[in-house]
Structure formats: structure tokens, C-alpha cells
PDB file of C-alpha atoms in Angstrom:
ATOM      1  CA  MET F   1      11.641  76.160  -0.760  1.00 83.00           C
ATOM      2  CA  LYS F   2      14.012  75.282  -2.346  1.00 92.00           C
ATOM      3  CA  ARG F   3      13.632  74.044  -6.437  1.00 94.00           C
ATOM      4  CA  SER F   4      15.412  71.607  -5.523  1.00 95.00           C
ATOM      5  CA  ASN F   5      13.225  70.416  -3.388  1.00 96.00           C
ATOM      6  CA  ARG F   6      10.034  71.339  -4.867  1.00 96.00           C
ATOM      7  CA  LEU F   7      11.295  69.122  -7.748  1.00 97.00           C
ATOM      8  CA  VAL F   8      11.552  65.819  -4.994  1.00 97.00           C
ATOM      9  CA  ALA F   9       8.290  66.719  -3.244  1.00 96.00           C
ATOM     10  CA  LEU F  10       6.275  66.933  -7.381  1.00 97.00           C
ATOM     11  CA  THR F  11       8.014  63.265  -8.668  1.00 97.00           C
ATOM     12  CA  ASN F  12       6.984  61.919  -5.507  1.00 97.00           C
ATOM     13  CA  TYR F  13       3.715  62.647  -5.536  1.00 97.00           C
ATOM     14  CA  PHE F  14       3.182  62.155  -8.761  1.00 97.00           C
ATOM     15  CA  LEU F  15       4.991  58.475  -8.726  1.00 94.00           C
ATOM     16  CA  GLU F  16       2.444  57.659  -5.680  1.00 93.00           C
ATOM     17  CA  ASN F  17       0.348  59.343  -7.906  1.00 94.00           C
ATOM     18  CA  PRO F  18      -0.865  58.076 -10.910  1.00 93.00           C
ATOM     19  CA  ARG F  19      -3.112  59.245 -13.252  1.00 93.00           C
ATOM     20  CA  LEU F  20      -5.175  61.815 -10.330  1.00 93.00           C
ATOM     21  CA  HIS F  21      -5.496  65.230 -11.853  1.00 94.00           C
ATOM     22  CA  LYS F  22      -4.465  68.139  -9.453  1.00 94.00           C
ATOM     23  CA  GLN F  23      -4.747  71.524 -10.425  1.00 94.00           C
ATOM     24  CA  LEU F  24      -1.942  74.023 -10.126  1.00 92.00           C
ATOM     25  CA  PRO F  25      -3.204  75.999  -7.180  1.00 93.00           C
ATOM     26  CA  TYR F  26      -2.506  73.125  -5.392  1.00 95.00           C
ATOM     27  CA  PHE F  27       0.605  72.157  -5.763  1.00 95.00           C
ATOM     28  CA  VAL F  28       1.350  76.207  -5.398  1.00 93.00           C
ATOM     29  CA  ASN F  29       0.387  76.642  -2.447  1.00 94.00           C
ATOM     30  CA  ARG F  30       1.039  73.040  -0.902  1.00 93.00           C
ATOM     31  CA  LEU F  31       5.038  74.376  -1.420  1.00 94.00           C
ATOM     32  CA  GLU F  32       4.942  77.792  -1.497  1.00 93.00           C
ATOM     33  CA  THR F  33       5.551  79.452  -4.275  1.00 94.00           C
ATOM     34  CA  THR F  34       4.287  80.907  -7.680  1.00 93.00           C
ATOM     35  CA  LYS F  35       2.705  78.817 -10.785  1.00 91.00           C
ATOM     36  CA  ALA F  36       5.065  80.704 -13.005  1.00 93.00           C
ATOM     37  CA  SER F  37       7.774  78.354 -10.708  1.00 95.00           C
ATOM     38  CA  VAL F  38       5.757  75.453 -10.314  1.00 94.00           C
ATOM     39  CA  SER F  39       4.664  74.925 -13.812  1.00 93.00           C
ATOM     40  CA  GLU F  40       8.748  75.271 -14.543  1.00 96.00           C
ATOM     41  CA  ASP F  41       9.391  72.596 -11.898  1.00 97.00           C
ATOM     42  CA  MET F  42       7.024  71.054 -14.319  1.00 97.00           C
ATOM     43  CA  ASP F  43       8.762  71.492 -16.865  1.00 97.00           C
ATOM     44  CA  ILE F  44      11.853  69.711 -16.041  1.00 97.00           C
ATOM     45  CA  ILE F  45      10.417  66.598 -14.390  1.00 98.00           C
ATOM     46  CA  ASP F  46       8.326  66.035 -17.810  1.00 97.00           C
ATOM     47  CA  ALA F  47      11.515  66.233 -19.067  1.00 97.00           C
ATOM     48  CA  VAL F  48      13.114  63.685 -16.407  1.00 97.00           C
ATOM     49  CA  PHE F  49       9.499  60.858 -17.438  1.00 96.00           C
ATOM     50  CA  ARG F  50      10.050  61.133 -21.089  1.00 94.00           C
ATOM     51  CA  ASN F  51      13.734  60.416 -21.182  1.00 93.00           C
ATOM     52  CA  GLU F  52      13.731  58.238 -18.397  1.00 92.00           C
ATOM     53  CA  GLY F  53      11.479  56.620 -20.078  1.00 90.00           C
ATOM     54  CA  LEU F  54       9.026  55.794 -16.933  1.00 91.00           C
ATOM     55  CA  GLY F  55       5.441  58.097 -18.894  1.00 93.00           C
ATOM     56  CA  TYR F  56       5.120  61.977 -18.896  1.00 95.00           C
ATOM     57  CA  LEU F  57       2.889  64.894 -17.344  1.00 96.00           C
ATOM     58  CA  GLN F  58      -0.193  65.648 -18.977  1.00 95.00           C
ATOM     59  CA  ARG F  59      -1.237  69.179 -18.841  1.00 94.00           C
ATOM     60  CA  THR F  60      -4.715  70.555 -19.035  1.00 90.00           C
ATOM     61  CA  THR F  61      -4.944  75.193 -19.159  1.00 85.00           C
ATOM     62  CA  GLY F  62      -8.377  76.285 -18.511  1.00 79.00           C
ATOM     63  CA  ALA F  63     -10.322  76.694 -15.786  1.00 73.00           C
ATOM     64  CA  GLY F  64     -10.457  73.724 -14.459  1.00 74.00           C
ATOM     65  CA  GLY F  65      -6.949  73.495 -16.385  1.00 82.00           C
ATOM     66  CA  GLY F  66      -4.154  70.965 -13.920  1.00 93.00           C
ATOM     67  CA  VAL F  67      -1.654  67.879 -14.260  1.00 96.00           C
ATOM     68  CA  LYS F  68      -1.090  64.579 -13.483  1.00 95.00           C
ATOM     69  CA  TYR F  69       1.545  61.608 -14.854  1.00 96.00           C
ATOM     70  CA  ILE F  70       0.933  59.576 -17.410  1.00 94.00           C
ATOM     71  CA  PRO F  71       2.600  55.835 -16.137  1.00 92.00           C
ATOM     72  CA  GLU F  72       4.270  54.787 -18.691  1.00 90.00           C
ATOM     73  CA  TYR F  73       7.039  53.100 -19.678  1.00 89.00           C
ATOM     74  CA  LEU F  74       8.994  53.023 -22.408  1.00 88.00           C
ATOM     75  CA  HIS F  75       8.516  49.683 -24.415  1.00 88.00           C
ATOM     76  CA  GLU F  76      12.148  48.712 -25.048  1.00 90.00           C
ATOM     77  CA  LYS F  77      11.728  48.810 -21.491  1.00 91.00           C
ATOM     78  CA  SER F  78       9.401  46.399 -21.057  1.00 93.00           C
ATOM     79  CA  GLU F  79      11.448  44.023 -24.058  1.00 94.00           C
ATOM     80  CA  ALA F  80      14.175  43.335 -21.182  1.00 94.00           C
ATOM     81  CA  PHE F  81      11.691  43.038 -18.709  1.00 95.00           C
ATOM     82  CA  ILE F  82       9.414  40.381 -20.633  1.00 96.00           C
ATOM     83  CA  HIS F  83      13.218  38.410 -21.860  1.00 95.00           C
ATOM     84  CA  GLU F  84      14.301  38.405 -18.654  1.00 95.00           C
ATOM     85  CA  MET F  85      11.280  36.514 -16.950  1.00 95.00           C
ATOM     86  CA  CYS F  86      11.899  34.394 -19.807  1.00 94.00           C
ATOM     87  CA  HIS F  87      15.179  33.504 -19.342  1.00 93.00           C
ATOM     88  CA  GLN F  88      13.928  32.703 -15.640  1.00 93.00           C
ATOM     89  CA  LEU F  89      11.512  30.626 -16.955  1.00 92.00           C
ATOM     90  CA  ALA F  90      13.318  28.442 -19.232  1.00 91.00           C
ATOM     91  CA  ASP F  91      14.768  26.508 -16.602  1.00 91.00           C
ATOM     92  CA  PRO F  92      12.860  22.756 -16.980  1.00 89.00           C
ATOM     93  CA  VAL F  93      12.845  22.399 -13.247  1.00 89.00           C
ATOM     94  CA  ARG F  94       9.271  24.731 -13.507  1.00 89.00           C
ATOM     95  CA  ILE F  95       7.962  22.265 -15.293  1.00 86.00           C
ATOM     96  CA  LEU F  96       3.933  21.246 -13.712  1.00 84.00           C
ATOM     97  CA  PRO F  97       1.922  18.309 -14.927  1.00 81.00           C
ATOM     98  CA  GLY F  98      -0.509  19.547 -17.151  1.00 70.00           C
ATOM     99  CA  GLY F  99       1.791  21.268 -18.992  1.00 66.00           C
ATOM    100  CA  TYR F 100       1.773  24.404 -16.412  1.00 73.00           C
ATOM    101  CA  LEU F 101       4.789  26.192 -15.156  1.00 81.00           C
ATOM    102  CA  TYR F 102       6.045  27.273 -11.702  1.00 89.00           C
ATOM    103  CA  MET F 103       5.663  30.731 -11.482  1.00 89.00           C
ATOM    104  CA  SER F 104       5.189  31.051  -7.594  1.00 91.00           C
ATOM    105  CA  ASP F 105       8.270  32.648  -6.942  1.00 92.00           C
ATOM    106  CA  LEU F 106       7.702  34.928  -9.248  1.00 92.00           C
ATOM    107  CA  LEU F 107       4.571  36.390  -8.018  1.00 92.00           C
ATOM    108  CA  GLY F 108       5.835  36.595  -5.206  1.00 93.00           C
ATOM    109  CA  ASN F 109       7.944  38.793  -6.108  1.00 95.00           C
ATOM    110  CA  PRO F 110       7.100  42.912  -5.549  1.00 96.00           C
ATOM    111  CA  LYS F 111       9.724  44.086  -7.166  1.00 96.00           C
ATOM    112  CA  THR F 112       8.337  42.130 -10.605  1.00 96.00           C
ATOM    113  CA  VAL F 113       5.518  41.852  -9.675  1.00 96.00           C
ATOM    114  CA  ARG F 114       5.282  45.788  -9.590  1.00 95.00           C
ATOM    115  CA  GLU F 115       7.024  45.534 -13.295  1.00 95.00           C
ATOM    116  CA  ILE F 116       4.530  43.787 -14.449  1.00 96.00           C
ATOM    117  CA  GLY F 117       1.936  46.503 -13.387  1.00 96.00           C
ATOM    118  CA  ARG F 118       3.438  49.114 -14.334  1.00 94.00           C
ATOM    119  CA  VAL F 119       4.131  46.742 -18.780  1.00 95.00           C
ATOM    120  CA  PHE F 120       0.714  45.795 -19.163  1.00 96.00           C
ATOM    121  CA  ALA F 121      -0.944  49.164 -17.500  1.00 94.00           C
ATOM    122  CA  SER F 122       1.911  51.063 -20.182  1.00 93.00           C
ATOM    123  CA  ALA F 123      -0.446  49.046 -22.706  1.00 92.00           C
ATOM    124  CA  PHE F 124      -3.574  50.062 -21.638  1.00 93.00           C
ATOM    125  CA  SER F 125      -3.110  53.654 -20.685  1.00 89.00           C
ATOM    126  CA  GLN F 126      -4.412  55.368 -23.144  1.00 88.00           C
ATOM    127  CA  MET F 127      -8.149  53.050 -22.947  1.00 92.00           C
ATOM    128  CA  GLU F 128     -11.267  54.079 -20.586  1.00 93.00           C
ATOM    129  CA  ILE F 129     -11.117  51.583 -17.758  1.00 96.00           C
ATOM    130  CA  ASP F 130     -12.622  51.521 -14.731  1.00 96.00           C
ATOM    131  CA  VAL F 131     -11.964  48.994 -12.770  1.00 97.00           C
ATOM    132  CA  VAL F 132      -9.219  45.602 -13.151  1.00 98.00           C
ATOM    133  CA  VAL F 133     -11.113  42.714 -12.228  1.00 97.00           C
ATOM    134  CA  THR F 134      -9.360  39.234 -11.580  1.00 96.00           C
ATOM    135  CA  VAL F 135     -10.019  35.534 -10.704  1.00 93.00           C
ATOM    136  CA  ALA F 136      -8.903  34.097  -7.585  1.00 88.00           C
ATOM    137  CA  THR F 137      -6.133  33.185  -6.978  1.00 81.00           C
ATOM    138  CA  LYS F 138      -3.239  34.132  -7.866  1.00 87.00           C
ATOM    139  CA  GLY F 139      -3.969  36.559 -10.585  1.00 91.00           C
ATOM    140  CA  ILE F 140      -5.119  39.298  -7.849  1.00 95.00           C
ATOM    141  CA  PRO F 141      -1.424  40.563  -7.108  1.00 95.00           C
ATOM    142  CA  LEU F 142      -1.269  41.216 -10.875  1.00 96.00           C
ATOM    143  CA  ALA F 143      -4.721  43.229 -10.393  1.00 97.00           C
ATOM    144  CA  TYR F 144      -3.539  44.617  -7.917  1.00 97.00           C
ATOM    145  CA  SER F 145      -0.591  46.542  -9.752  1.00 97.00           C
ATOM    146  CA  VAL F 146      -2.600  47.155 -12.863  1.00 97.00           C
ATOM    147  CA  ALA F 147      -4.307  49.225 -10.721  1.00 97.00           C
ATOM    148  CA  SER F 148      -2.082  50.830  -8.795  1.00 95.00           C
ATOM    149  CA  PHE F 149      -0.428  51.779 -11.588  1.00 94.00           C
ATOM    150  CA  LEU F 150      -3.768  52.371 -13.904  1.00 94.00           C
ATOM    151  CA  ASP F 151      -5.193  54.081 -10.503  1.00 94.00           C
ATOM    152  CA  VAL F 152      -8.323  52.570 -10.469  1.00 95.00           C
ATOM    153  CA  PRO F 153     -10.269  49.707  -8.232  1.00 96.00           C
ATOM    154  CA  VAL F 154      -9.732  46.212  -8.017  1.00 97.00           C
ATOM    155  CA  VAL F 155     -13.286  43.783  -8.927  1.00 96.00           C
ATOM    156  CA  ILE F 156     -12.049  40.159  -8.025  1.00 94.00           C
ATOM    157  CA  VAL F 157     -14.378  36.567  -9.164  1.00 94.00           C
ATOM    158  CA  ARG F 158     -14.127  33.606  -6.840  1.00 90.00           C
ATOM    159  CA  ARG F 159     -15.573  30.185  -6.999  1.00 85.00           C
ATOM    160  CA  ASP F 160     -17.775  30.471  -4.595  1.00 84.00           C
ATOM    161  CA  PRO F 161     -20.574  33.665  -2.531  1.00 79.00           C
ATOM    162  CA  LYS F 162     -19.034  34.998   0.346  1.00 79.00           C
ATOM    163  CA  VAL F 163     -22.047  35.625   3.019  1.00 76.00           C
ATOM    164  CA  THR F 164     -19.625  39.215   3.798  1.00 78.00           C
ATOM    165  CA  GLU F 165     -20.255  40.686   0.114  1.00 82.00           C
ATOM    166  CA  GLY F 166     -24.184  39.753   0.751  1.00 83.00           C
ATOM    167  CA  SER F 167     -26.147  38.959  -3.214  1.00 89.00           C
ATOM    168  CA  SER F 168     -24.161  37.467  -5.487  1.00 90.00           C
ATOM    169  CA  VAL F 169     -24.610  36.462  -9.798  1.00 92.00           C
ATOM    170  CA  SER F 170     -23.528  33.738 -10.557  1.00 90.00           C
ATOM    171  CA  ILE F 171     -22.667  31.348 -13.974  1.00 90.00           C
ATOM    172  CA  ASN F 172     -21.358  28.736 -15.389  1.00 89.00           C
ATOM    173  CA  TYR F 173     -19.121  27.993 -17.443  1.00 84.00           C
ATOM    174  CA  VAL F 174     -16.455  25.557 -19.440  1.00 79.00           C
ATOM    175  CA  SER F 175     -12.978  25.492 -18.318  1.00 73.00           C
ATOM    176  CA  GLY F 176     -10.654  24.927 -21.700  1.00 59.00           C
ATOM    177  CA  SER F 177      -7.872  22.885 -19.988  1.00 58.00           C
ATOM    178  CA  SER F 178     -10.407  20.671 -17.870  1.00 60.00           C
ATOM    179  CA  ARG F 179     -13.553  20.984 -19.948  1.00 69.00           C
ATOM    180  CA  LYS F 180     -14.993  20.775 -16.079  1.00 79.00           C
ATOM    181  CA  ILE F 181     -18.213  22.784 -15.802  1.00 86.00           C
ATOM    182  CA  GLN F 182     -17.164  25.207 -13.073  1.00 84.00           C
ATOM    183  CA  THR F 183     -18.771  28.259 -10.945  1.00 90.00           C
ATOM    184  CA  MET F 184     -18.139  31.948 -11.212  1.00 92.00           C
ATOM    185  CA  VAL F 185     -19.784  34.415  -8.447  1.00 94.00           C
ATOM    186  CA  LEU F 186     -19.637  38.127  -7.835  1.00 94.00           C
ATOM    187  CA  PRO F 187     -20.992  40.427  -5.711  1.00 92.00           C
ATOM    188  CA  LYS F 188     -23.841  42.718  -6.824  1.00 91.00           C
ATOM    189  CA  ARG F 189     -22.443  45.396  -4.905  1.00 90.00           C
ATOM    190  CA  SER F 190     -18.537  44.896  -6.983  1.00 92.00           C
ATOM    191  CA  LEU F 191     -19.353  46.455  -9.332  1.00 93.00           C
ATOM    192  CA  GLY F 192     -21.573  49.458 -11.257  1.00 91.00           C
ATOM    193  CA  GLU F 193     -23.942  48.998 -14.324  1.00 92.00           C
ATOM    194  CA  GLY F 194     -21.490  50.435 -16.994  1.00 94.00           C
ATOM    195  CA  ALA F 195     -18.180  49.966 -16.174  1.00 96.00           C
ATOM    196  CA  ASN F 196     -15.310  49.909 -18.894  1.00 97.00           C
ATOM    197  CA  VAL F 197     -13.550  47.132 -17.562  1.00 97.00           C
ATOM    198  CA  CYS F 198      -9.083  45.418 -18.100  1.00 98.00           C
ATOM    199  CA  ILE F 199      -9.040  41.523 -16.790  1.00 97.00           C
ATOM    200  CA  ILE F 200      -6.266  40.506 -16.012  1.00 97.00           C
ATOM    201  CA  ASP F 201      -5.151  37.198 -15.329  1.00 95.00           C
ATOM    202  CA  ASP F 202      -1.631  34.334 -14.271  1.00 93.00           C
ATOM    203  CA  PHE F 203      -2.369  31.790 -16.794  1.00 90.00           C
ATOM    204  CA  MET F 204      -4.518  31.206 -19.930  1.00 89.00           C
ATOM    205  CA  LYS F 205      -4.506  27.335 -21.886  1.00 84.00           C
ATOM    206  CA  ALA F 206      -7.882  27.570 -24.071  1.00 80.00           C
ATOM    207  CA  GLY F 207      -9.463  30.477 -21.788  1.00 86.00           C
ATOM    208  CA  GLY F 208     -12.314  29.272 -20.421  1.00 86.00           C
ATOM    209  CA  THR F 209     -11.978  31.242 -17.132  1.00 90.00           C
ATOM    210  CA  ILE F 210     -11.304  34.282 -19.416  1.00 92.00           C
ATOM    211  CA  THR F 211     -14.098  33.603 -21.346  1.00 91.00           C
ATOM    212  CA  GLY F 212     -15.929  32.352 -18.188  1.00 92.00           C
ATOM    213  CA  MET F 213     -15.175  36.619 -17.022  1.00 93.00           C
ATOM    214  CA  ILE F 214     -16.447  37.992 -20.245  1.00 94.00           C
ATOM    215  CA  ASN F 215     -19.857  35.953 -19.733  1.00 92.00           C
ATOM    216  CA  LEU F 216     -20.219  37.183 -16.076  1.00 94.00           C
ATOM    217  CA  LEU F 217     -19.099  40.507 -16.856  1.00 95.00           C
ATOM    218  CA  GLU F 218     -22.054  41.042 -19.349  1.00 94.00           C
ATOM    219  CA  GLU F 219     -25.039  40.300 -16.254  1.00 93.00           C
ATOM    220  CA  PHE F 220     -23.542  44.006 -15.466  1.00 95.00           C
ATOM    221  CA  ASN F 221     -23.187  46.022 -18.554  1.00 95.00           C
ATOM    222  CA  ALA F 222     -19.226  45.933 -18.151  1.00 96.00           C
ATOM    223  CA  GLN F 223     -17.473  46.860 -21.339  1.00 96.00           C
ATOM    224  CA  VAL F 224     -14.416  44.681 -21.578  1.00 96.00           C
ATOM    225  CA  LYS F 225     -11.178  47.480 -23.096  1.00 96.00           C
ATOM    226  CA  ALA F 226      -8.535  44.692 -22.786  1.00 96.00           C
ATOM    227  CA  ILE F 227      -7.222  41.413 -21.348  1.00 96.00           C
ATOM    228  CA  GLY F 228      -3.935  41.271 -19.773  1.00 96.00           C
ATOM    229  CA  VAL F 229      -2.522  37.151 -19.714  1.00 96.00           C
ATOM    230  CA  LEU F 230       0.937  37.256 -17.957  1.00 96.00           C
ATOM    231  CA  ALA F 231       1.822  33.144 -19.590  1.00 93.00           C
ATOM    232  CA  GLU F 232      -0.322  31.511 -22.361  1.00 91.00           C
ATOM    233  CA  ALA F 233       0.684  28.465 -23.330  1.00 85.00           C
ATOM    234  CA  ASP F 234       0.248  28.180 -27.162  1.00 80.00           C
ATOM    235  CA  ASP F 235      -0.553  24.244 -27.465  1.00 69.00           C
ATOM    236  CA  GLU F 236      -2.254  23.663 -31.216  1.00 59.00           C
ATOM    237  CA  GLU F 237      -3.904  20.309 -29.325  1.00 61.00           C
ATOM    238  CA  GLU F 238      -6.749  23.837 -27.111  1.00 63.00           C
ATOM    239  CA  GLU F 239      -8.618  25.345 -29.057  1.00 68.00           C
ATOM    240  CA  ARG F 240      -8.420  28.969 -27.866  1.00 73.00           C
ATOM    241  CA  VAL F 241     -11.851  31.129 -27.427  1.00 77.00           C
ATOM    242  CA  VAL F 242     -10.462  34.050 -25.749  1.00 84.00           C
ATOM    243  CA  GLU F 243      -9.565  37.258 -29.133  1.00 84.00           C
ATOM    244  CA  ASN F 244      -8.081  40.647 -28.274  1.00 88.00           C
ATOM    245  CA  TYR F 245      -5.539  40.155 -24.985  1.00 94.00           C
ATOM    246  CA  THR F 246      -2.171  40.903 -24.439  1.00 95.00           C
ATOM    247  CA  SER F 247       0.724  38.112 -22.837  1.00 95.00           C
ATOM    248  CA  LEU F 248       4.052  38.506 -22.221  1.00 96.00           C
ATOM    249  CA  ILE F 249       5.250  35.538 -21.537  1.00 95.00           C
ATOM    250  CA  LYS F 250       3.997  32.229 -24.175  1.00 93.00           C
ATOM    251  CA  ILE F 251       4.590  28.882 -23.305  1.00 90.00           C
ATOM    252  CA  SER F 252       5.289  26.046 -26.058  1.00 86.00           C
ATOM    253  CA  ASN F 253       6.051  22.506 -26.966  1.00 81.00           C
ATOM    254  CA  VAL F 254       6.367  21.775 -23.082  1.00 78.00           C
ATOM    255  CA  ASP F 255       8.520  17.080 -22.839  1.00 79.00           C
ATOM    256  CA  LEU F 256       7.458  16.708 -19.825  1.00 77.00           C
ATOM    257  CA  LYS F 257       9.519  13.126 -20.573  1.00 78.00           C
ATOM    258  CA  ALA F 258      11.937  14.838 -22.517  1.00 79.00           C
ATOM    259  CA  LYS F 259      11.646  17.741 -19.008  1.00 81.00           C
ATOM    260  CA  SER F 260      12.369  20.419 -21.776  1.00 84.00           C
ATOM    261  CA  ILE F 261      10.432  23.443 -22.426  1.00 88.00           C
ATOM    262  CA  GLU F 262      10.388  25.951 -24.865  1.00 90.00           C
ATOM    263  CA  VAL F 263       9.692  30.048 -23.457  1.00 92.00           C
ATOM    264  CA  HIS F 264       8.975  33.412 -25.939  1.00 93.00           C
ATOM    265  CA  PRO F 265       8.268  36.762 -25.270  1.00 95.00           C
ATOM    266  CA  GLY F 266       3.971  37.244 -25.698  1.00 94.00           C
ATOM    267  CA  ASN F 267       2.365  38.768 -28.161  1.00 92.00           C
ATOM    268  CA  PHE F 268       2.673  42.285 -26.208  1.00 93.00           C
ATOM    269  CA  VAL F 269       6.292  42.267 -28.703  1.00 84.00           C
ATOM    270  CA  GLU F 270       4.874  41.105 -31.815  1.00 79.00           C
ATOM    271  CA  ILE F 271       1.702  44.034 -31.481  1.00 69.00           C
ATOM    272  CA  GLY F 272       3.729  46.315 -30.114  1.00 60.00           C
ATOM    273  CA  GLY F 273       1.737  46.561 -26.484  1.00 43.00           C
ATOM    274  CA  ARG F 274      -0.842  47.595 -29.298  1.00 44.00           C
ATOM    275  CA  LYS F 275       0.497  51.445 -29.382  1.00 44.00           C
TER     276      LYS F 275
END
């Protein structure tokens, strides 16, 4: 196989299999070439990934040595993407009762959802994460997108138990916005004991739902390593009950009567994506 063909094949493999560790003999046999040639090919791909802000190849030596692709979006690109989303969401016609914002069109756009997942995954790339957890329903596409870049499974917390998922653990929690007592359920088989978890949600007002998920995960002795929120409401009247989270968008000064709204980048920009 010519080098140009090998470069295409290797690049496609890494993009389709992020964080999957493979030893060099796998690529030598697959491409019918030598270790030296594969190593040189990877030098080229690594340089291009870094220059394009797409991440890098992490290589290890020794008997179990190999390579895996770590997707990390260039922070400047993440910021540009976030600003573009803010511009789209700043349209007053998106205002919904209760100070919420219509975002279903963005969450229904596969390209946008993929980019959101890439941004969050880049922010959490240096953390040991075993699973992405979200609550049904709108956070599900975001969770799958993040998980695809982190190469981990997705676990969905539901409001009601399902017979097909076996025995479950349930808790009651107080919704931060409605102040109502609600229920969360997680099947016992869905999450291993002591797992490292990344929580992903589409919208956070006071943070009651996320707090509920944290409390539920404690029943599994899970460790919450990261919390990612697409949009947060900046409401002085609401007491925020969640700390140490990363948001991409911040919604403030919602005036239902005047039909005006302010949309700004979230704390991802302020804290540098937790780098």
C-alpha cells in the first residue's frame, strides 16, 4: 500500500476509534508494511491533528506499547463554535414560558450535536471517565455525542422504571425550578460499582435535576468526575445548588413581556475549558 493510501486508512481508523489503544503490529499486518513505515505515517498524522486542532496521537513504548487517538478540539475553535450558538439562540422568538429557551432545532441537528460533544469531550479529555450519564430525554443526544469522543458507554436516568431493565434504584429529589418532589430511577445493571461518571444535561436552572442524579449515583458509589451543561440560566432569584460544572451557554435577563433575552458564552470560555 502506498503511503498516501496508508495515511488515509490510518486517519480514518483513528477518527472512528478515539481512545482505543492498539499495538503497532496490528497496523503493520493490516497495512502490510513495516513498523518503521507505520511509525513515520503516525508522525505525519499526529502533526496534522495537532496543527488542525483535532487532538493528538498518544504513543507508548515497551512490550505493551501502542497508540491511541486523543480527540481534543482547539480551544479557539470551541470558543468560535460557542459564540455561533449564542448568536443563533439570541433570537427573542425562542423565549418559552418560564424563562426557558427553544433549542430543539439545535439538538436535532446531528452536526451541531456532534460539535457540542467534541467540545465537552475536549474539556474532560484528561479525566478518567468510565461512563456518561444523562437524564431522559433532551440530554440523550448530547450524552451519546460526548460518549462517542470519550469512547465510553451511556447510561440514562429515567423518571419511571421499565420492566425490561430489571430491578432498579430510585430516589426522590426536589426539582430546583418547580420545587416539586420528583422521582429518578436507574437500573442496577446499568452502572458498575464505583464507576467514574461524567454527567451531561441540556439545561440547568437551579440544578435540582443534576443534584438528584448525583444523589442517585451515590447509591452506586459512583464518582462524579465532570458535569457538562449545554445551557445554564443566570437567574439571581434562583439559588444554584450545583458547583464545579462546565457550561457552554449562559442565558440571562429574560424578559417575557418585552420579549428580550441575553445569551452569552458559559463558564467554559472563562475557565479555558478546564485546561
